[in-house]
Amino acid sequence: MSERDGTAGEPTAEAVRAGDEAVFGELAARYWHELRVHCYRMLGSFTDAEDLVQETLLRAWRARESFEGRSTFRAWLYRIATNACLDTLSSPARAREAVAADASRHPGRPAPADVTWLQPYPDELLDLAAPDEGGPDAVAIARETVELAFLAAIQHLPPRQRAVLILRDVAGWPVAETAEALEMSVASVKSGLQRARATLRGRLPRRRADWAAATRPSRDELDLLERYVTASRNADLIALAALLREDVRQAMPPATLVFDGREAVLDMWRPVLEGEGRWGEWHCLPLAVNRQPAVANYVRRPGETSYTAVNIDVLCAEDGLVTEITTFGPELLPLFGLPLSVESTVTEP
């Protein structure tokens, strides 16, 4: 049994109940990153997930005397985190968001714009949740469960169904432990999982069935990203058009705007890149987000001395072409350790 899945290296229940702050702090640091990924799946928002990890550890500290050691400390934290997320999802504000997301659902394949609170997750922080790609905890960052399409799709599940799906199909918990953690019957867990899987089949891209258990973008995807970055830097609309599949879609959460089809996307880009109204000189940096290729876009407008952040484009690719672009605001760039402005002396690699 691994240290993360079992009790190796964990203190005894007596030590936890005794309230040793140093012991508790070491455990909190050990599981912080994977708890954040778990909360992120539940909530779809990176910033909300950060808050919920803090809330989880605060609840765990207050309830430390209730830890009996019948499960691992890790499993106990997951139980607390899941229920903290469920409490958040039951709030009136979140309930209204969920109703609005379903009401604004776009026809055809689901769009991330339907989930207005969706945020990206930097790959380098995903790595911290499972530093050993070959280890048993690599499931924590499996690509098929952190891609934006999956995250957006599961946000449409009722919260308890979502929790069942994540604990059973993502974390791999046995049905009995899932039922205990969620205070549900085994029969209810099985029923909820069946309904959740059926819902996802109608919302996830068909190609998901062909995904490998990868944790990195493929070489082909990275090559496509390089061409996308070069074309963006050069404001080359013709080169960009050649990279887009005919039915490409661009979504822009938190706005519910969706541009369907290559021509619609190009028509939206054209005034920014070409003509008298073009914004200026572009500087673009490749990123790794949710195990997908991405790019941070900056522009230096005429008369300005620095490049100002514009947005983050996260790409979904298939057969060498971009099939979906999810565009996030520049305010999220600090999550990636990137500035909101870059001096104009920068040179492109």
mmCIF file of C-alpha atoms in Angstrom, residues 106-236:
data_model
loop_
_atom_site.group_PDB
_atom_site.id
_atom_site.type_symbol
_atom_site.label_atom_id
_atom_site.label_comp_id
_atom_site.label_asym_id
_atom_site.label_seq_id
_atom_site.Cartn_x
_atom_site.Cartn_y
_atom_site.Cartn_z
ATOM 1 C CA HIS A 106 -25.661 26.184 -26.348
ATOM 2 C CA PRO A 107 -27.000 23.835 -29.011
ATOM 3 C CA GLY A 108 -24.784 21.080 -30.337
ATOM 4 C CA ARG A 109 -21.708 20.115 -28.390
ATOM 5 C CA PRO A 110 -21.445 21.656 -24.899
ATOM 6 C CA ALA A 111 -19.451 24.885 -24.564
ATOM 7 C CA PRO A 112 -17.259 25.895 -21.588
ATOM 8 C CA ALA A 113 -18.974 29.287 -21.822
ATOM 9 C CA ASP A 114 -22.040 27.611 -20.333
ATOM 10 C CA VAL A 115 -20.039 27.369 -17.083
ATOM 11 C CA THR A 116 -19.337 31.022 -16.382
ATOM 12 C CA TRP A 117 -17.238 30.302 -13.281
ATOM 13 C CA LEU A 118 -14.838 27.919 -15.091
ATOM 14 C CA GLN A 119 -11.138 28.752 -14.616
ATOM 15 C CA PRO A 120 -7.904 27.163 -15.871
ATOM 16 C CA TYR A 121 -5.460 25.197 -13.698
ATOM 17 C CA PRO A 122 -1.697 25.617 -14.338
ATOM 18 C CA ASP A 123 0.071 22.369 -15.213
ATOM 19 C CA GLU A 124 3.005 23.090 -12.916
ATOM 20 C CA LEU A 125 0.573 23.151 -9.979
ATOM 21 C CA LEU A 126 -1.099 19.955 -11.190
ATOM 22 C CA ASP A 127 2.353 18.355 -11.079
ATOM 23 C CA LEU A 128 2.565 19.051 -7.359
ATOM 24 C CA ALA A 129 -0.503 16.879 -6.754
ATOM 25 C CA ALA A 130 1.259 13.795 -8.162
ATOM 26 C CA PRO A 131 4.984 14.365 -8.630
ATOM 27 C CA ASP A 132 5.603 10.736 -9.650
ATOM 28 C CA GLU A 133 3.822 10.182 -12.972
ATOM 29 C CA GLY A 134 4.225 6.438 -12.667
ATOM 30 C CA GLY A 135 2.959 6.288 -9.089
ATOM 31 C CA PRO A 136 -0.466 5.203 -7.890
ATOM 32 C CA ASP A 137 -1.523 8.810 -7.280
ATOM 33 C CA ALA A 138 -1.029 9.788 -10.933
ATOM 34 C CA VAL A 139 -4.814 9.436 -11.289
ATOM 35 C CA ALA A 140 -5.025 12.777 -9.500
ATOM 36 C CA ILE A 141 -3.834 14.543 -12.649
ATOM 37 C CA ALA A 142 -4.934 12.148 -15.410
ATOM 38 C CA ARG A 143 -5.545 14.273 -18.470
ATOM 39 C CA GLU A 144 -9.016 12.990 -19.185
ATOM 40 C CA THR A 145 -10.182 14.225 -15.792
ATOM 41 C CA VAL A 146 -8.599 17.699 -15.837
ATOM 42 C CA GLU A 147 -9.268 18.817 -19.426
ATOM 43 C CA LEU A 148 -11.631 21.769 -19.627
ATOM 44 C CA ALA A 149 -14.222 19.740 -21.547
ATOM 45 C CA PHE A 150 -14.499 17.277 -18.661
ATOM 46 C CA LEU A 151 -14.511 20.016 -16.021
ATOM 47 C CA ALA A 152 -17.249 21.926 -17.824
ATOM 48 C CA ALA A 153 -19.330 18.790 -18.364
ATOM 49 C CA ILE A 154 -19.340 17.627 -14.748
ATOM 50 C CA GLN A 155 -20.411 21.079 -13.547
ATOM 51 C CA HIS A 156 -23.816 20.279 -15.054
ATOM 52 C CA LEU A 157 -24.247 17.266 -12.772
ATOM 53 C CA PRO A 158 -26.215 17.708 -9.550
ATOM 54 C CA PRO A 159 -23.623 18.274 -6.788
ATOM 55 C CA ARG A 160 -24.068 14.909 -5.067
ATOM 56 C CA GLN A 161 -23.924 13.028 -8.368
ATOM 57 C CA ARG A 162 -20.787 14.974 -9.178
ATOM 58 C CA ALA A 163 -19.234 13.949 -5.877
ATOM 59 C CA VAL A 164 -20.131 10.297 -6.473
ATOM 60 C CA LEU A 165 -18.624 10.361 -9.952
ATOM 61 C CA ILE A 166 -15.401 12.003 -8.783
ATOM 62 C CA LEU A 167 -14.900 9.692 -5.814
ATOM 63 C CA ARG A 168 -15.800 6.530 -7.719
ATOM 64 C CA ASP A 169 -14.534 7.089 -11.290
ATOM 65 C CA VAL A 170 -11.723 9.576 -10.711
ATOM 66 C CA ALA A 171 -10.366 8.828 -7.253
ATOM 67 C CA GLY A 172 -11.244 5.139 -7.515
ATOM 68 C CA TRP A 173 -12.922 4.835 -4.125
ATOM 69 C CA PRO A 174 -14.845 1.638 -3.335
ATOM 70 C CA VAL A 175 -18.615 2.029 -3.338
ATOM 71 C CA ALA A 176 -18.910 1.398 0.409
ATOM 72 C CA GLU A 177 -16.357 4.092 1.301
ATOM 73 C CA THR A 178 -18.039 6.541 -1.073
ATOM 74 C CA ALA A 179 -21.392 5.861 0.524
ATOM 75 C CA GLU A 180 -19.963 6.400 4.014
ATOM 76 C CA ALA A 181 -18.189 9.633 3.042
ATOM 77 C CA LEU A 182 -21.336 11.091 1.495
ATOM 78 C CA GLU A 183 -23.732 9.614 4.055
ATOM 79 C CA MET A 184 -25.616 7.789 1.315
ATOM 80 C CA SER A 185 -26.728 4.211 0.913
ATOM 81 C CA VAL A 186 -24.727 1.911 -1.342
ATOM 82 C CA ALA A 187 -27.767 1.616 -3.603
ATOM 83 C CA SER A 188 -28.006 5.420 -3.873
ATOM 84 C CA VAL A 189 -24.332 5.682 -4.777
ATOM 85 C CA LYS A 190 -24.692 3.061 -7.513
ATOM 86 C CA SER A 191 -27.796 4.747 -8.884
ATOM 87 C CA GLY A 192 -26.219 8.197 -8.773
ATOM 88 C CA LEU A 193 -23.122 6.956 -10.585
ATOM 89 C CA GLN A 194 -25.204 5.412 -13.367
ATOM 90 C CA ARG A 195 -27.121 8.658 -13.866
ATOM 91 C CA ALA A 196 -23.942 10.739 -13.806
ATOM 92 C CA ARG A 197 -22.258 8.548 -16.408
ATOM 93 C CA ALA A 198 -25.318 8.697 -18.650
ATOM 94 C CA THR A 199 -25.383 12.499 -18.441
ATOM 95 C CA LEU A 200 -21.692 12.777 -19.288
ATOM 96 C CA ARG A 201 -22.058 10.590 -22.353
ATOM 97 C CA GLY A 202 -24.314 13.269 -23.807
ATOM 98 C CA ARG A 203 -22.037 16.165 -22.893
ATOM 99 C CA LEU A 204 -18.474 15.004 -23.463
ATOM 100 C CA PRO A 205 -16.788 15.000 -26.886
ATOM 101 C CA ARG A 206 -16.908 11.630 -28.587
ATOM 102 C CA ARG A 207 -13.150 11.553 -28.862
ATOM 103 C CA ARG A 208 -12.852 11.268 -25.081
ATOM 104 C CA ALA A 209 -13.301 7.517 -25.441
ATOM 105 C CA ASP A 210 -10.024 7.472 -27.381
ATOM 106 C CA TRP A 211 -7.974 9.485 -24.904
ATOM 107 C CA ALA A 212 -4.957 7.761 -23.443
ATOM 108 C CA ALA A 213 -4.072 8.160 -19.787
ATOM 109 C CA ALA A 214 -1.638 10.926 -20.739
ATOM 110 C CA THR A 215 -0.470 13.681 -18.433
ATOM 111 C CA ARG A 216 1.072 15.937 -21.071
ATOM 112 C CA PRO A 217 0.083 17.400 -24.454
ATOM 113 C CA SER A 218 1.341 15.243 -27.322
ATOM 114 C CA ARG A 219 4.229 16.208 -29.586
ATOM 115 C CA ASP A 220 1.739 16.969 -32.353
ATOM 116 C CA GLU A 221 -0.211 19.282 -30.037
ATOM 117 C CA LEU A 222 2.967 21.103 -29.037
ATOM 118 C CA ASP A 223 3.938 21.526 -32.692
ATOM 119 C CA LEU A 224 0.460 22.936 -33.390
ATOM 120 C CA LEU A 225 0.839 25.296 -30.424
ATOM 121 C CA GLU A 226 4.159 26.541 -31.767
ATOM 122 C CA ARG A 227 2.567 27.354 -35.131
ATOM 123 C CA TYR A 228 -0.378 29.041 -33.376
ATOM 124 C CA VAL A 229 1.974 31.177 -31.263
ATOM 125 C CA THR A 230 4.032 32.191 -34.312
ATOM 126 C CA ALA A 231 0.947 33.116 -36.338
ATOM 127 C CA SER A 232 -0.474 35.083 -33.395
ATOM 128 C CA ARG A 233 2.765 37.020 -32.892
ATOM 129 C CA ASN A 234 2.782 37.902 -36.574
ATOM 130 C CA ALA A 235 -0.940 38.769 -36.586
ATOM 131 C CA ASP A 236 -1.102 36.416 -39.576
#
